[in-house]
mmCIF file of C-alpha atoms and ligand atoms in Angstrom:
data_model
loop_
_atom_site.group_PDB
_atom_site.id
_atom_site.type_symbol
_atom_site.label_atom_id
_atom_site.label_comp_id
_atom_site.label_asym_id
_atom_site.label_seq_id
_atom_site.Cartn_x
_atom_site.Cartn_y
_atom_site.Cartn_z
ATOM 1 C CA UNK Z 2 16.729 41.278 -63.987
ATOM 2 C CA UNK Z 3 18.198 42.388 -60.671
ATOM 3 C CA UNK Z 4 21.328 44.513 -60.686
ATOM 4 C CA UNK Z 5 24.411 42.397 -61.375
ATOM 5 C CA UNK Z 6 27.865 42.757 -59.873
ATOM 6 C CA UNK Z 7 30.471 44.765 -61.740
ATOM 7 C CA UNK Z 8 32.294 41.424 -62.050
ATOM 8 C CA UNK Z 9 29.516 40.117 -64.313
ATOM 9 C CA UNK Z 10 29.640 43.160 -66.584
ATOM 10 C CA UNK Z 11 33.427 42.900 -66.873
ATOM 11 C CA UNK Z 12 33.277 39.150 -67.542
ATOM 12 C CA UNK Z 13 30.577 39.334 -70.194
ATOM 13 C CA UNK Z 14 32.241 42.286 -71.959
ATOM 14 C CA UNK Z 15 35.619 40.569 -71.895
ATOM 15 C CA UNK Z 16 34.139 37.318 -73.247
ATOM 16 C CA UNK Z 17 32.309 39.137 -76.054
ATOM 17 C CA UNK Z 18 35.139 41.585 -76.855
ATOM 18 C CA UNK Z 19 32.949 44.533 -75.848
ATOM 19 C CA UNK Z 20 33.573 47.778 -73.985
ATOM 20 C CA UNK Z 21 30.970 48.705 -71.364
ATOM 21 C CA UNK Z 22 29.806 52.288 -71.321
ATOM 22 C CA UNK Z 23 29.581 53.695 -67.796
ATOM 23 C CA UNK Z 24 26.964 56.408 -67.793
ATOM 24 C CA UNK Z 25 26.510 58.883 -64.961
ATOM 25 C CA UNK Z 26 23.025 59.427 -63.664
ATOM 26 C CA UNK Z 27 21.658 62.180 -61.450
ATOM 27 C CA UNK Z 28 17.898 61.851 -61.701
ATOM 28 C CA UNK Z 29 15.040 59.817 -63.108
ATOM 29 C CA UNK Z 30 15.188 61.276 -66.638
ATOM 30 C CA UNK Z 31 18.840 60.374 -67.025
ATOM 31 C CA UNK Z 32 18.270 56.886 -65.620
ATOM 32 C CA UNK Z 33 15.336 56.186 -67.953
ATOM 33 C CA UNK Z 34 17.269 57.483 -70.962
ATOM 34 C CA UNK Z 35 20.315 55.324 -70.200
ATOM 35 C CA UNK Z 36 18.290 52.135 -69.754
ATOM 36 C CA UNK Z 37 16.107 52.772 -72.835
ATOM 37 C CA UNK Z 38 19.327 52.886 -74.895
ATOM 38 C CA UNK Z 39 20.864 49.852 -73.171
ATOM 39 C CA UNK Z 40 17.760 47.829 -74.038
ATOM 40 C CA UNK Z 41 18.080 48.831 -77.704
ATOM 41 C CA UNK Z 42 21.706 47.722 -78.029
ATOM 42 C CA UNK Z 43 21.934 44.830 -75.518
ATOM 43 C CA UNK Z 44 25.447 45.653 -74.287
ATOM 44 C CA UNK Z 45 26.239 45.133 -70.556
ATOM 45 C CA UNK Z 46 26.609 48.513 -68.914
ATOM 46 C CA UNK Z 47 27.512 50.382 -65.750
ATOM 47 C CA UNK Z 48 25.187 53.056 -64.418
ATOM 48 C CA UNK Z 49 27.131 55.209 -62.013
ATOM 49 C CA UNK Z 50 26.817 58.184 -59.734
ATOM 50 C CA UNK Z 51 29.507 60.300 -58.137
ATOM 51 C CA UNK Z 52 29.184 61.628 -54.577
ATOM 52 C CA UNK Z 53 28.741 65.135 -56.044
ATOM 53 C CA UNK Z 54 25.504 63.954 -57.671
ATOM 54 C CA UNK Z 55 23.804 62.262 -54.741
ATOM 55 C CA UNK Z 56 23.252 65.633 -53.058
ATOM 56 C CA UNK Z 57 19.689 65.746 -54.414
ATOM 57 C CA UNK Z 58 18.555 62.295 -53.390
ATOM 58 C CA UNK Z 59 21.071 60.126 -51.528
ATOM 59 C CA UNK Z 60 22.481 56.749 -52.517
ATOM 60 C CA UNK Z 61 19.354 54.788 -51.563
ATOM 61 C CA UNK Z 62 17.096 56.721 -53.922
ATOM 62 C CA UNK Z 63 19.534 56.169 -56.773
ATOM 63 C CA UNK Z 64 19.632 52.438 -55.999
ATOM 64 C CA UNK Z 65 15.834 52.148 -55.815
ATOM 65 C CA UNK Z 66 15.281 54.076 -59.039
ATOM 66 C CA UNK Z 67 17.872 52.139 -61.040
ATOM 67 C CA UNK Z 68 16.911 48.719 -59.639
ATOM 68 C CA UNK Z 69 13.191 49.314 -60.211
ATOM 69 C CA UNK Z 70 13.671 50.236 -63.862
ATOM 70 C CA UNK Z 71 16.117 47.357 -64.421
ATOM 71 C CA UNK Z 72 13.658 44.788 -63.087
ATOM 72 C CA UNK Z 73 12.022 44.932 -66.545
ATOM 73 C CA UNK Z 74 15.334 44.629 -68.401
ATOM 74 C CA UNK Z 75 17.174 41.557 -69.703
ATOM 75 C CA UNK Z 76 20.574 43.266 -70.124
ATOM 76 C CA UNK Z 77 23.122 42.961 -67.271
ATOM 77 C CA UNK Z 78 23.730 46.319 -65.580
ATOM 78 C CA UNK Z 79 25.838 47.117 -62.487
ATOM 79 C CA UNK Z 80 25.358 50.150 -60.236
ATOM 80 C CA UNK Z 81 28.727 51.781 -59.658
ATOM 81 C CA UNK Z 82 30.060 54.459 -57.326
ATOM 82 C CA UNK Z 83 32.043 56.869 -59.512
ATOM 83 C CA UNK Z 84 35.018 58.732 -57.973
ATOM 84 C CA UNK Z 85 34.585 57.618 -54.382
ATOM 85 C CA UNK Z 86 37.099 60.107 -53.017
ATOM 86 C CA UNK Z 87 36.735 58.888 -49.443
ATOM 87 C CA UNK Z 88 36.153 55.632 -47.621
ATOM 88 C CA UNK Z 89 32.993 57.238 -46.196
ATOM 89 C CA UNK Z 90 31.591 57.492 -49.724
ATOM 90 C CA UNK Z 91 32.502 53.839 -50.318
ATOM 91 C CA UNK Z 92 30.757 52.867 -47.089
ATOM 92 C CA UNK Z 93 27.592 54.801 -48.029
ATOM 93 C CA UNK Z 94 27.389 53.249 -51.494
ATOM 94 C CA UNK Z 95 27.943 49.743 -50.105
ATOM 95 C CA UNK Z 96 25.268 50.338 -47.475
ATOM 96 C CA UNK Z 97 22.879 51.244 -50.309
ATOM 97 C CA UNK Z 98 23.702 47.939 -52.078
ATOM 98 C CA UNK Z 99 25.731 49.332 -54.982
ATOM 99 C CA UNK Z 100 27.318 46.450 -56.884
ATOM 100 C CA UNK Z 101 30.539 48.089 -58.049
ATOM 101 C CA UNK Z 102 32.781 50.704 -56.433
ATOM 102 C CA UNK Z 103 35.481 53.143 -57.454
ATOM 103 C CA UNK Z 104 37.967 54.387 -54.894
ATOM 104 C CA UNK Z 105 39.820 57.437 -56.174
ATOM 105 C CA UNK Z 106 42.885 58.204 -54.071
ATOM 106 C CA UNK Z 107 44.884 59.103 -57.151
ATOM 107 C CA UNK Z 108 45.916 62.525 -55.864
ATOM 108 C CA UNK Z 109 47.634 60.977 -52.859
ATOM 109 C CA UNK Z 110 51.191 59.621 -52.906
ATOM 110 C CA UNK Z 111 51.671 56.154 -54.418
ATOM 111 C CA UNK Z 112 51.914 54.597 -50.937
ATOM 112 C CA UNK Z 113 48.802 56.394 -49.645
ATOM 113 C CA UNK Z 114 46.895 55.548 -52.808
ATOM 114 C CA UNK Z 115 47.780 51.860 -52.302
ATOM 115 C CA UNK Z 116 46.806 51.944 -48.604
ATOM 116 C CA UNK Z 117 43.449 53.699 -49.167
ATOM 117 C CA UNK Z 118 42.565 51.584 -52.195
ATOM 118 C CA UNK Z 119 43.512 48.351 -50.382
ATOM 119 C CA UNK Z 120 41.228 49.363 -47.521
ATOM 120 C CA UNK Z 121 38.407 49.871 -50.054
ATOM 121 C CA UNK Z 122 39.177 46.370 -51.361
ATOM 122 C CA UNK Z 123 38.653 44.941 -47.869
ATOM 123 C CA UNK Z 124 35.374 46.842 -47.509
ATOM 124 C CA UNK Z 125 34.079 45.549 -50.861
ATOM 125 C CA UNK Z 126 35.000 41.919 -50.215
ATOM 126 C CA UNK Z 127 35.125 39.676 -53.230
ATOM 127 C CA UNK Z 128 31.515 40.034 -54.436
ATOM 128 C CA UNK Z 129 31.667 43.746 -55.297
ATOM 129 C CA UNK Z 130 33.939 44.849 -58.159
ATOM 130 C CA UNK Z 131 36.525 47.501 -57.291
ATOM 131 C CA UNK Z 132 38.004 50.164 -59.594
ATOM 132 C CA UNK Z 133 41.036 52.138 -58.426
ATOM 133 C CA UNK Z 134 42.891 54.995 -60.152
ATOM 134 C CA UNK Z 135 46.609 55.399 -60.768
ATOM 135 C CA UNK Z 136 47.665 58.739 -62.227
ATOM 136 C CA UNK Z 137 45.250 61.593 -61.675
ATOM 137 C CA UNK Z 138 42.855 62.449 -64.521
ATOM 138 C CA UNK Z 139 42.601 66.164 -65.186
ATOM 139 C CA UNK Z 140 39.651 68.353 -66.136
ATOM 140 C CA UNK Z 141 36.482 69.306 -64.318
ATOM 141 C CA UNK Z 142 33.611 67.162 -63.109
ATOM 142 C CA UNK Z 143 30.771 69.143 -61.564
ATOM 143 C CA UNK Z 144 33.158 72.030 -60.926
ATOM 144 C CA UNK Z 145 35.529 69.688 -59.104
ATOM 145 C CA UNK Z 146 39.023 69.477 -60.582
ATOM 146 C CA UNK Z 147 42.088 67.739 -59.142
ATOM 147 C CA UNK Z 148 44.713 70.091 -57.761
ATOM 148 C CA UNK Z 149 47.173 68.549 -60.142
ATOM 149 C CA UNK Z 150 46.813 66.006 -62.901
ATOM 150 C CA UNK Z 151 49.423 63.373 -63.693
ATOM 151 C CA UNK Z 152 49.737 60.580 -66.212
ATOM 152 C CA UNK Z 153 49.850 56.905 -65.236
ATOM 153 C CA UNK Z 154 53.385 55.577 -64.847
ATOM 154 C CA UNK Z 155 53.515 52.105 -66.472
ATOM 155 C CA UNK Z 156 56.386 51.173 -64.135
ATOM 156 C CA UNK Z 157 54.028 51.466 -61.131
ATOM 157 C CA UNK Z 158 51.064 49.605 -62.611
ATOM 158 C CA UNK Z 159 51.891 45.968 -61.762
ATOM 159 C CA UNK Z 160 52.896 46.765 -58.158
ATOM 160 C CA UNK Z 161 49.785 48.896 -57.644
ATOM 161 C CA UNK Z 162 47.367 46.314 -59.016
ATOM 162 C CA UNK Z 163 48.966 43.495 -57.016
ATOM 163 C CA UNK Z 164 49.054 45.479 -53.777
ATOM 164 C CA UNK Z 165 45.443 46.699 -54.076
ATOM 165 C CA UNK Z 166 43.851 43.672 -55.739
ATOM 166 C CA UNK Z 167 41.580 45.917 -57.831
ATOM 167 C CA UNK Z 168 39.381 44.461 -60.577
ATOM 168 C CA UNK Z 169 39.653 47.514 -62.862
ATOM 169 C CA UNK Z 170 42.247 50.261 -63.165
ATOM 170 C CA UNK Z 171 41.383 53.822 -64.208
ATOM 171 C CA UNK Z 172 44.280 55.333 -66.095
ATOM 172 C CA UNK Z 173 45.344 58.822 -67.058
ATOM 173 C CA UNK Z 174 46.738 58.555 -70.577
ATOM 174 C CA UNK Z 175 45.691 61.847 -72.163
ATOM 175 C CA UNK Z 176 41.997 61.535 -71.296
ATOM 176 C CA UNK Z 177 40.456 64.489 -69.458
ATOM 177 C CA UNK Z 178 37.078 65.017 -67.772
ATOM 178 C CA UNK Z 179 34.723 67.367 -69.594
ATOM 179 C CA UNK Z 180 35.225 68.956 -72.991
ATOM 180 C CA UNK Z 181 38.933 69.809 -72.971
ATOM 181 C CA UNK Z 182 39.858 70.588 -76.586
ATOM 182 C CA UNK Z 183 43.226 68.834 -76.243
ATOM 183 C CA UNK Z 184 41.886 65.536 -74.826
ATOM 184 C CA UNK Z 185 43.481 62.716 -76.823
ATOM 185 C CA UNK Z 186 44.436 59.169 -75.829
ATOM 186 C CA UNK Z 187 48.185 58.598 -76.021
ATOM 187 C CA UNK Z 188 47.981 55.077 -77.451
ATOM 188 C CA UNK Z 189 51.720 54.438 -76.963
ATOM 189 C CA UNK Z 190 51.346 55.104 -73.260
ATOM 190 C CA UNK Z 191 48.136 53.069 -73.101
ATOM 191 C CA UNK Z 192 49.952 50.180 -74.782
ATOM 192 C CA UNK Z 193 52.747 50.330 -72.179
ATOM 193 C CA UNK Z 194 50.169 50.341 -69.357
ATOM 194 C CA UNK Z 195 48.419 47.379 -70.986
ATOM 195 C CA UNK Z 196 51.687 45.456 -71.259
ATOM 196 C CA UNK Z 197 52.382 45.985 -67.546
ATOM 197 C CA UNK Z 198 49.265 44.196 -66.263
ATOM 198 C CA UNK Z 199 46.309 42.164 -67.459
ATOM 199 C CA UNK Z 200 43.906 44.154 -65.252
ATOM 200 C CA UNK Z 201 40.892 45.480 -67.197
ATOM 201 C CA UNK Z 202 41.385 49.195 -67.862
ATOM 202 C CA UNK Z 203 38.984 52.115 -67.475
ATOM 203 C CA UNK Z 204 39.018 55.333 -69.473
ATOM 204 C CA UNK Z 205 37.362 58.367 -67.896
ATOM 205 C CA UNK Z 206 36.427 61.478 -69.839
ATOM 206 C CA UNK Z 207 34.557 59.720 -72.638
ATOM 207 C CA UNK Z 208 32.585 62.813 -73.681
ATOM 208 C CA UNK Z 209 35.561 64.816 -74.913
ATOM 209 C CA UNK Z 210 37.428 62.111 -76.828
ATOM 210 C CA UNK Z 211 37.258 61.790 -80.621
ATOM 211 C CA UNK Z 212 34.928 58.991 -81.719
ATOM 212 C CA UNK Z 213 37.668 57.447 -83.850
ATOM 213 C CA UNK Z 214 39.753 56.948 -80.671
ATOM 214 C CA UNK Z 215 36.838 55.510 -78.675
ATOM 215 C CA UNK Z 216 36.307 52.800 -81.285
ATOM 216 C CA UNK Z 217 39.899 51.526 -80.860
ATOM 217 C CA UNK Z 218 39.938 51.105 -77.071
ATOM 218 C CA UNK Z 219 38.727 47.478 -76.906
ATOM 219 C CA UNK Z 220 41.998 46.316 -78.495
ATOM 220 C CA UNK Z 221 43.935 47.833 -75.575
ATOM 221 C CA UNK Z 222 42.284 45.931 -72.740
ATOM 222 C CA UNK Z 223 39.807 48.717 -71.949
ATOM 223 C CA UNK Z 224 36.591 47.293 -70.513
ATOM 224 C CA UNK Z 225 34.817 50.434 -69.220
ATOM 225 C CA UNK Z 226 34.536 53.980 -70.597
ATOM 226 C CA UNK Z 227 32.914 56.710 -68.508
ATOM 227 C CA UNK Z 228 30.550 59.229 -70.076
ATOM 228 C CA UNK Z 229 28.914 62.011 -68.068
ATOM 229 C CA UNK Z 230 29.071 65.469 -69.681
ATOM 230 C CA UNK Z 231 27.320 64.316 -72.860
ATOM 231 C CA UNK Z 232 24.271 63.175 -70.885
ATOM 232 C CA UNK Z 233 24.121 66.271 -68.708
ATOM 233 C CA UNK Z 234 24.374 68.493 -71.773
ATOM 234 C CA UNK Z 235 21.657 66.524 -73.539
ATOM 235 C CA UNK Z 236 19.240 67.055 -70.658
ATOM 236 C CA UNK Z 237 20.025 70.717 -70.028
ATOM 237 C CA UNK Z 238 19.944 71.488 -73.761
ATOM 238 C CA UNK Z 239 16.589 69.741 -74.154
ATOM 239 C CA UNK Z 240 15.005 71.765 -71.355
ATOM 240 C CA UNK Z 241 16.652 74.955 -72.625
ATOM 241 C CA UNK Z 242 15.362 74.420 -76.149
ATOM 242 C CA UNK Z 243 11.846 73.771 -74.850
ATOM 243 C CA UNK Z 244 11.884 77.023 -72.928
ATOM 244 C CA UNK Z 245 13.383 78.979 -75.825
ATOM 245 C CA UNK Z 246 10.718 77.564 -78.170
ATOM 246 C CA UNK Z 247 7.906 78.466 -75.789
ATOM 247 C CA UNK Z 248 8.502 80.387 -72.555
ATOM 248 C CA UNK Z 249 4.879 79.565 -71.619
ATOM 249 C CA UNK Z 250 5.353 75.819 -71.972
ATOM 250 C CA UNK Z 251 3.792 74.218 -68.937
ATOM 251 C CA UNK Z 252 3.785 70.523 -69.797
ATOM 252 C CA UNK Z 253 6.657 69.380 -67.643
ATOM 253 C CA UNK Z 254 6.000 65.760 -68.562
ATOM 254 C CA UNK Z 255 6.330 66.466 -72.295
ATOM 255 C CA UNK Z 256 9.594 68.325 -71.757
ATOM 256 C CA UNK Z 257 10.863 65.577 -69.439
ATOM 257 C CA UNK Z 258 10.021 62.840 -71.954
ATOM 258 C CA UNK Z 259 11.830 64.781 -74.688
ATOM 259 C CA UNK Z 260 14.873 64.970 -72.405
ATOM 260 C CA UNK Z 261 14.731 61.184 -71.864
ATOM 261 C CA UNK Z 262 14.740 60.662 -75.644
ATOM 262 C CA UNK Z 263 17.665 63.056 -76.091
ATOM 263 C CA UNK Z 264 19.667 61.225 -73.409
ATOM 264 C CA UNK Z 265 18.829 57.807 -74.878
ATOM 265 C CA UNK Z 266 20.072 58.956 -78.304
ATOM 266 C CA UNK Z 267 23.395 60.093 -76.849
ATOM 267 C CA UNK Z 268 23.858 56.860 -74.886
ATOM 268 C CA UNK Z 269 22.994 54.620 -77.835
ATOM 269 C CA UNK Z 270 25.446 56.476 -80.058
ATOM 270 C CA UNK Z 271 28.238 56.222 -77.465
ATOM 271 C CA UNK Z 272 27.703 52.468 -77.002
ATOM 272 C CA UNK Z 273 27.783 51.915 -80.765
ATOM 273 C CA UNK Z 274 30.904 54.063 -81.194
ATOM 274 C CA UNK Z 275 32.661 52.082 -78.443
ATOM 275 C CA UNK Z 276 31.560 48.810 -80.037
ATOM 276 C CA UNK Z 277 31.612 49.159 -83.824
ATOM 277 C CA UNK Z 278 30.554 45.480 -84.174
ATOM 278 C CA UNK Z 279 27.243 46.009 -82.334
HETATM 279 P P1 LIG P 307 33.053 63.121 -69.151
HETATM 280 O O1 LIG P 307 32.200 64.088 -68.412
HETATM 281 O O2 LIG P 307 34.151 63.780 -69.879
HETATM 282 O O3 LIG P 307 32.255 62.220 -70.026
HETATM 283 O O4 LIG P 307 33.773 62.196 -68.064
HETATM 284 C C1 LIG P 307 32.972 61.399 -67.246
HETATM 285 C C2 LIG P 307 33.761 60.612 -66.281
HETATM 286 O O5 LIG P 307 34.898 60.244 -66.530
HETATM 287 C C3 LIG P 307 33.105 60.259 -65.020
HETATM 288 O O6 LIG P 307 33.974 59.652 -64.124
#
């Protein structure tokens, strides 16, 4: 089917009590691996790309690649801009027909975050789902780390969501990008955030969190969990192992197909951990 709006993924997951995985792509192997796994489990999903990862191809290539592969797929999938740190990034992703957008102005002051995120809301209109971030998630993504990390203040949540009109809220409640050994969800804080607003919540940093914690998130109004490092590691490890096994290996297609399988395994496992009933 054609790409669906982020609204459709949120709605179907909410109706079915599911959490959507949001898997970062960079290239064709990652895209194929993600969608192979999504077809096996049948859970609505976000495929996403951050501006740091369009350097190779551009937004249009990512759209074409994802949409072409999804044409054969019956599971609803939205194409999402991850960590749009500027309105220019939002504009580029919208121009390439992305169906879901994240504006990340979480390092700015509360007032500036509201103003920038509200502007992104206007740009998206009502058809495109918008995720905004309150509290700045720590850790590194592609060597990019926030200058300072901060947790989400539950007292600011309702005002922020009302002022921005976002459809999803990314929160900083102990989750960290990458493999930080101390990454743990503070469920008391998450519960207070949940109580402050009915907005669907997003947890970033899915790769480094214990599986036991991931399986509990649906009960806290979480609708989307981002996973990137696990997929990147799976691909790099697969190529590395192929080279280590045979430095004269010259079948790039065999090595690429093995990487697709490795990525699909990781994605399937993450979706099942997030949704123990599936
Ligand atoms: P991980 O790399 O820790 O999975 O985090 C991904 C993420 O949150 C992308 O926005």
